Short mmCIF file of the C-alpha atoms (twelve columns), coordinates in Angstrom:
data_MODEL
# 
_entry.id   MODEL 
# 
loop_
_atom_site.group_PDB 
_atom_site.id 
_atom_site.type_symbol 
_atom_site.label_atom_id 
_atom_site.label_alt_id 
_atom_site.label_comp_id 
_atom_site.label_asym_id 
_atom_site.label_seq_id 
_atom_site.Cartn_x 
_atom_site.Cartn_y 
_atom_site.Cartn_z 
_atom_site.pdbx_PDB_model_num 
ATOM 1  C CA . UNK A 1  101.641 98.266  89.361  1 
ATOM 2  C CA . UNK A 2  104.893 96.463  90.297  1 
ATOM 3  C CA . UNK A 3  107.143 99.115  88.606  1 
ATOM 4  C CA . UNK A 4  105.535 102.117 90.402  1 
ATOM 5  C CA . UNK A 5  107.883 104.220 92.619  1 
ATOM 6  C CA . UNK A 6  105.279 104.500 95.193  1 
ATOM 7  C CA . UNK A 7  105.051 100.625 95.393  1 
ATOM 8  C CA . UNK A 8  108.798 100.385 95.700  1 
ATOM 9  C CA . UNK A 9  108.944 103.320 98.186  1 
ATOM 10 C CA . UNK A 10 106.306 101.413 100.291 1 
ATOM 11 C CA . UNK A 11 108.178 98.069  100.217 1 
ATOM 12 C CA . UNK A 12 111.371 99.799  101.141 1 
ATOM 13 C CA . UNK A 13 109.735 101.829 103.924 1 
ATOM 14 C CA . UNK A 14 108.323 98.507  105.348 1 
ATOM 15 C CA . UNK A 15 111.863 97.071  105.478 1 
ATOM 16 C CA . UNK A 16 112.985 100.147 107.207 1 
ATOM 17 C CA . UNK A 17 110.361 100.117 109.913 1 
ATOM 18 C CA . UNK A 18 109.772 96.531  110.728 1 
ATOM 19 C CA . UNK A 19 112.269 93.885  111.804 1 
ATOM 20 C CA . UNK A 20 110.333 91.202  109.937 1 
ATOM 21 C CA . UNK A 21 108.015 92.874  107.485 1 
ATOM 22 C CA . UNK A 22 106.976 89.798  105.845 1 
ATOM 23 C CA . UNK A 23 105.420 88.211  108.957 1 
ATOM 24 C CA . UNK A 24 103.949 91.408  109.965 1 
ATOM 25 C CA . UNK A 25 102.013 91.810  106.743 1 
ATOM 26 C CA . UNK A 26 101.027 88.073  106.861 1 
ATOM 27 C CA . UNK A 27 99.385  88.739  110.370 1 
ATOM 28 C CA . UNK A 28 97.562  91.938  109.091 1 
ATOM 29 C CA . UNK A 29 96.544  90.922  105.650 1 
ATOM 30 C CA . UNK A 30 95.779  87.140  106.281 1 
ATOM 31 C CA . UNK A 31 97.777  86.408  102.954 1 
ATOM 32 C CA . UNK A 32 100.158 83.376  103.006 1 
ATOM 33 C CA . UNK A 33 103.862 84.099  103.458 1 
ATOM 34 C CA . UNK A 34 104.738 82.982  99.947  1 
ATOM 35 C CA . UNK A 35 102.222 85.465  98.549  1 
ATOM 36 C CA . UNK A 36 103.638 88.242  100.902 1 
ATOM 37 C CA . UNK A 37 107.082 87.445  99.917  1 
ATOM 38 C CA . UNK A 38 106.192 87.717  96.255  1 
ATOM 39 C CA . UNK A 39 104.977 91.290  96.938  1 
ATOM 40 C CA . UNK A 40 108.278 92.284  98.517  1 
ATOM 41 C CA . UNK A 41 110.190 90.561  95.722  1 
ATOM 42 C CA . UNK A 42 108.091 92.382  92.997  1 
ATOM 43 C CA . UNK A 43 106.851 88.941  91.553  1 
ATOM 44 C CA . UNK A 44 103.608 89.234  89.660  1 
ATOM 45 C CA . UNK A 45 100.404 88.041  91.517  1 
ATOM 46 C CA . UNK A 46 96.902  88.302  91.482  1 
ATOM 47 C CA . UNK A 47 95.549  91.811  91.713  1 
ATOM 48 C CA . UNK A 48 93.275  91.184  94.845  1 
ATOM 49 C CA . UNK A 49 96.305  89.638  96.609  1 
ATOM 50 C CA . UNK A 50 98.417  92.662  95.756  1 
ATOM 51 C CA . UNK A 51 95.793  95.199  96.605  1 
ATOM 52 C CA . UNK A 52 95.115  93.554  100.179 1 
ATOM 53 C CA . UNK A 53 98.965  93.472  100.879 1 
ATOM 54 C CA . UNK A 54 99.603  96.917  99.693  1 
ATOM 55 C CA . UNK A 55 96.612  98.210  101.831 1 
ATOM 56 C CA . UNK A 56 98.055  96.222  104.920 1 
ATOM 57 C CA . UNK A 57 101.429 97.880  104.285 1 
ATOM 58 C CA . UNK A 58 100.021 101.359 104.008 1 
ATOM 59 C CA . UNK A 59 98.158  100.960 107.259 1 
ATOM 60 C CA . UNK A 60 101.170 99.590  109.056 1 
ATOM 61 C CA . UNK A 61 103.554 102.448 107.814 1 
ATOM 62 C CA . UNK A 62 100.967 104.883 108.901 1 
ATOM 63 C CA . UNK A 63 100.560 103.316 112.354 1 
ATOM 64 C CA . UNK A 64 104.360 103.229 112.843 1 
ATOM 65 C CA . UNK A 65 104.978 106.789 111.468 1 
ATOM 66 C CA . UNK A 66 102.238 108.136 113.894 1 
ATOM 67 C CA . UNK A 67 103.903 106.289 116.783 1 
ATOM 68 C CA . UNK A 68 107.339 107.580 115.849 1 
ATOM 69 C CA . UNK A 69 106.026 111.341 115.764 1 
ATOM 70 C CA . UNK A 70 104.409 110.893 119.162 1 
ATOM 71 C CA . UNK A 71 107.477 109.592 120.596 1 
ATOM 72 C CA . UNK A 72 109.532 112.551 119.140 1 
ATOM 73 C CA . UNK A 73 106.845 115.108 120.536 1 
ATOM 74 C CA . UNK A 74 107.254 113.419 123.916 1 
ATOM 75 C CA . UNK A 75 110.953 113.575 123.594 1 
ATOM 76 C CA . UNK A 76 110.711 117.240 123.003 1 
ATOM 77 C CA . UNK A 77 108.726 117.765 126.197 1 
ATOM 78 C CA . UNK A 78 111.837 117.075 128.379 1 
ATOM 79 C CA . UNK A 79 114.697 117.300 125.940 1 
ATOM 80 C CA . UNK A 80 114.030 120.193 123.532 1 
ATOM 81 C CA . UNK A 81 115.733 120.012 120.084 1 
ATOM 82 C CA . UNK A 82 119.035 121.941 119.667 1 
ATOM 83 C CA . UNK A 83 118.712 125.143 117.938 1 
ATOM 84 C CA . UNK A 84 120.703 125.239 114.683 1 
ATOM 85 C CA . UNK A 85 121.822 128.922 115.550 1 
ATOM 86 C CA . UNK A 86 124.286 127.550 118.219 1 
# 
């Protein structure tokens, strides 16, 4: 579980999308800061803690990606993307 590419990609994406991903996940998951830090540092922990944090991260990334997609679509309403043929 800790060496899975999906897990590593999820942790990396959280770091990219959130200024303070640890505290964001603490608030969402209800887990302690040290436990969430273990998740991001790939330190072994009890499976139920890992699963709760993983689930929180997936939800947070999904929300942020939807928000970014909506912003890009809104931007295209008044500022169309440049055509690559120009």
